[in-house]
XYZ file of C-alpha atoms in Angstrom:
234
model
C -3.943 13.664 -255.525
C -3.533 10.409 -253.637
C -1.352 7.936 -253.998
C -3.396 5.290 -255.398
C -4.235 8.335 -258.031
C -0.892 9.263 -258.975
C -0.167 5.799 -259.207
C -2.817 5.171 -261.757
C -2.520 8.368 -263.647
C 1.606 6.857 -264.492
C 0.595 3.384 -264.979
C -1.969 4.721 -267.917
C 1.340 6.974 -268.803
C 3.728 4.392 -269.385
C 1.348 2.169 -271.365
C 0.693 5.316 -273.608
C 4.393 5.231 -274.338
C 4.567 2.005 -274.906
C 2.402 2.020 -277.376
C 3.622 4.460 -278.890
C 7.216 2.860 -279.354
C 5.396 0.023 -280.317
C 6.195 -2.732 -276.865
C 4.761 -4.354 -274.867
C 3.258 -2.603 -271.489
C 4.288 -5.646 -269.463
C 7.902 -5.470 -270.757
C 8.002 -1.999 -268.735
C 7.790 -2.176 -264.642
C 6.817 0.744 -262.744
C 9.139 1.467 -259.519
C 7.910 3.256 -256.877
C 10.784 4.867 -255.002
C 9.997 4.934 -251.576
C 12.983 6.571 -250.336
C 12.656 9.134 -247.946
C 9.208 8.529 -247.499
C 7.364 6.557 -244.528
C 6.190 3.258 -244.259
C 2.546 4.082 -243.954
C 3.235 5.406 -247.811
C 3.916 1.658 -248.789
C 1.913 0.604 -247.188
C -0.622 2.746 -249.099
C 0.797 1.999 -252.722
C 0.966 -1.432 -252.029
C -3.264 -1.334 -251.265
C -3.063 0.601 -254.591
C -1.659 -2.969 -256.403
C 2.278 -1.348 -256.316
C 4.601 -4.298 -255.980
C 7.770 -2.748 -256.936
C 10.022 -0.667 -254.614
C 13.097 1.382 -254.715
C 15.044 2.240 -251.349
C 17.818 4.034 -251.260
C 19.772 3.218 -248.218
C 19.940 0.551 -245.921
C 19.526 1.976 -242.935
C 16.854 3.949 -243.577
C 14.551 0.787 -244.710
C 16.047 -1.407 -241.745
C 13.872 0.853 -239.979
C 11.020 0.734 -242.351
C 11.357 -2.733 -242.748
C 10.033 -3.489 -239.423
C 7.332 -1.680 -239.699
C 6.155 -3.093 -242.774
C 5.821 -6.662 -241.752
C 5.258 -9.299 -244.509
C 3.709 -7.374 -247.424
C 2.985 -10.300 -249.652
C 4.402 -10.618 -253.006
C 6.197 -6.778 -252.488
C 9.770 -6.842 -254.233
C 12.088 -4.192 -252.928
C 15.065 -3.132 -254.408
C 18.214 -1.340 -253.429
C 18.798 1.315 -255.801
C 21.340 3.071 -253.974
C 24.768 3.124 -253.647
C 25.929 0.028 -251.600
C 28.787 0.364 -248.772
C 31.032 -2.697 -248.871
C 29.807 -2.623 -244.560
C 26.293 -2.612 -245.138
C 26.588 -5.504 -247.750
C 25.149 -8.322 -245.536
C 22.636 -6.353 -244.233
C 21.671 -5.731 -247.741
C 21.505 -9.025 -249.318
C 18.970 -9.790 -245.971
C 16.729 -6.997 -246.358
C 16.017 -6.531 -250.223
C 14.895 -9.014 -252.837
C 17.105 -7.389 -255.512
C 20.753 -5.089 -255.969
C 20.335 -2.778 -258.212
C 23.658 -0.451 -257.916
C 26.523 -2.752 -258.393
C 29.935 -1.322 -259.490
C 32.484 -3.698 -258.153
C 33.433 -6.529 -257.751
C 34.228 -7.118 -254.179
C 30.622 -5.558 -253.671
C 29.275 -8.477 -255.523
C 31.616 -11.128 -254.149
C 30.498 -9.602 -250.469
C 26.664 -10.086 -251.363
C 27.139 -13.815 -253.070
C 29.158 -14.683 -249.349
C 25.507 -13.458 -247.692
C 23.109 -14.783 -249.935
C 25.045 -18.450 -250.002
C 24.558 -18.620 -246.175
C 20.433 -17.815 -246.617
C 20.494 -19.767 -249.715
C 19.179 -16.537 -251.373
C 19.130 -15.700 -254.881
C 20.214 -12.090 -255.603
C 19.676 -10.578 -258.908
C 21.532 -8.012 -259.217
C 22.171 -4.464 -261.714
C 25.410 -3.400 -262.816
C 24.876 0.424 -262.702
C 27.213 2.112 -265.419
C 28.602 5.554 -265.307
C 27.646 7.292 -268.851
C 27.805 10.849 -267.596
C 31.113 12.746 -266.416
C 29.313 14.183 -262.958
C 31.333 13.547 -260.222
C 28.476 13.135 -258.241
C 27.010 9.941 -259.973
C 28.602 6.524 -259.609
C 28.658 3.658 -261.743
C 31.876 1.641 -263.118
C 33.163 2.856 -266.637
C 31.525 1.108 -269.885
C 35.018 -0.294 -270.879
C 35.134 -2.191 -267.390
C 31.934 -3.612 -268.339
C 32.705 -6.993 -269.638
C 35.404 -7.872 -267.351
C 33.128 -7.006 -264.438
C 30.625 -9.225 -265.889
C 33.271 -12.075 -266.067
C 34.357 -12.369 -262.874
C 30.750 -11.892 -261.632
C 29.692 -14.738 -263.603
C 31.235 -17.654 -261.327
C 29.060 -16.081 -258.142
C 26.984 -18.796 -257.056
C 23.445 -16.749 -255.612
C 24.670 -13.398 -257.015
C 23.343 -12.894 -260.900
C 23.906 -9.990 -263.005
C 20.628 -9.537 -264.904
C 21.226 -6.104 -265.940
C 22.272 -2.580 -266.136
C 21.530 1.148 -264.961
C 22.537 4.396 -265.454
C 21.426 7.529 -264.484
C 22.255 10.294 -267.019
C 22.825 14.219 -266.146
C 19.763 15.914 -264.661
C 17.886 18.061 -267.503
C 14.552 19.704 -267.921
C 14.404 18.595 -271.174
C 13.502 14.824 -271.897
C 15.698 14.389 -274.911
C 18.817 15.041 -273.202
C 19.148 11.529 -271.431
C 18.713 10.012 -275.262
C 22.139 9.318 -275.990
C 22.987 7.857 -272.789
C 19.353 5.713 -272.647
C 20.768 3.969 -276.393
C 24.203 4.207 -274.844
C 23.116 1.898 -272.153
C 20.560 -0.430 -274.408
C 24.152 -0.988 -277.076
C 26.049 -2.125 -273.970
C 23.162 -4.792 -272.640
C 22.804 -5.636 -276.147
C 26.620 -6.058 -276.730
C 26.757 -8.056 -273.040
C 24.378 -10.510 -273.640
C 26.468 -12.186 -276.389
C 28.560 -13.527 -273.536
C 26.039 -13.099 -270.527
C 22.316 -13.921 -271.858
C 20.823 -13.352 -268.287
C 21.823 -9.718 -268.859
C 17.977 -8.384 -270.237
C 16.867 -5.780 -267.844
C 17.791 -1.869 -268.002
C 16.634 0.079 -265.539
C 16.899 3.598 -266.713
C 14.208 6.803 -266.883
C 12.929 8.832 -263.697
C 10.016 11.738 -263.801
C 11.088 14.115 -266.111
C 12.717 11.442 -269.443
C 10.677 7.930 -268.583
C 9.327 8.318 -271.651
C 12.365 9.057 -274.133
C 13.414 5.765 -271.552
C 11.113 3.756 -272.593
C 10.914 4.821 -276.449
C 14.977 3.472 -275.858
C 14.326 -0.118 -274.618
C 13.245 0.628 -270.311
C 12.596 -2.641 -268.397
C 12.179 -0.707 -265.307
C 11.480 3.224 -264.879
C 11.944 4.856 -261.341
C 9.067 7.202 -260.348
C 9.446 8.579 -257.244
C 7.852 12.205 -256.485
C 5.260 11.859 -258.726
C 3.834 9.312 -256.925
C 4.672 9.860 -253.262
C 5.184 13.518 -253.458
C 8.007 15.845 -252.656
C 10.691 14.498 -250.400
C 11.499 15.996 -247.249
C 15.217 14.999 -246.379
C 16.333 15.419 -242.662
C 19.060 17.326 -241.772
C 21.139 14.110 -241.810
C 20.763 10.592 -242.637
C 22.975 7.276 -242.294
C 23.809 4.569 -245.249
């Protein structure tokens, strides 16, 4: 199938779920994560009506980015893990930070987006699962992080994400989807601009959305399997 297919065949999916939790379809964005994949492929979602983006590295869409030109009304998002290095490049290239989880991370981006007069929404990605491999600051840390974010003066925290333990079964990521919808609930008491979660991928968007989803990340289903090279730079 295409990618204007595949792109249609989730957009009819997530509105199925949503109805079926009973929301709103326009409460739930659709990313497209473009990582690993060429800019001809955005360039061929985006003539589908895709708007949304995830990128995974900076480097990598530095590259992309100039082949892309000025795709109109696109938003592109970092969804990555963010070096404290590659922080100014960053807060140039995308329109939004989605991985955030530190402090100095977010007081590096606010120095960037001041000077371009930028404003950066940004995600504060929380660590639910004890994997090694995923990052994320710990739920306790949450509210102080929040604090000392709050003073930033083109930096805004406007959310969370979390990305639970890789399963074949959906209903495995439950506990840590409600997990993560308690602790944006529990936030906003202090922080009301902290509505979004971005949380669900391919195999749980679903169980994702049934638990309160702003945003769910889609990636091989609607580009296709990912071929990595043998090495890549952040």
């Amino acid at each position: 199938m295409s990618i204007s297919e595949n792109l249609m065949r989730l957009r009819e999916q997530v509105a199925a779920a949503c109805r079926k939790a009973n929301r709103d379809e326009r409460e739930v964005a659709l990313m497209a994560v473009s990582k690993v994949h060429p800019a001809e492929a955005i360039i061929e979602a985006y003539a589908a009506g895709q708007r949304l983006f995830g990128e995974n590295k900076v480097q990598e869409f530095q590259s992309k980015h100039e082949q892309l030109g000025s795709l109109e009304g696109a938003n592109i998002h970092l969804i990555g893990p963010l070096q404290s290095n590659k922080t100014s490049k960053a807060a140039e290239l995308f329109d939004a930070i989605d991985a955030v989880d530190a402090l100095k991370i977010a007081q590096r981006l606010d120095t960037t987006a001041t000077s371009l007069a930028k404003r950066l929404p940004i995600l504060i990605e929380v660590k639910l699962s004890h994997e090694e491999s995923k990052h994320g600051i710990a739920p306790a840390e949450l509210s102080a992080l929040l604090d000392a974010i709050a003073p930033l003066k083109f930096v805004e925290a406007v959310g969370l994400m979390t990305v639970p333990p890789w399963s074949e079964e959906p209903e495995t990521a439950r506990p840590y989807f409600r997990q993560l919808r308690q602790l944006r609930d529990e936030a906003q008491k202090l922080h009301p601009s902290v509505t979004q979660l971005s949380m669900g991928m391919s195999n749980d968007f679903i169980v994702a959305i049934e638990e309160g989803s702003t945003c769910v990340r889609i990636g091989t289903a609607i580009f296709g399997k990912r071929i990595y090279p043998a090495q890549q730079d952040q």
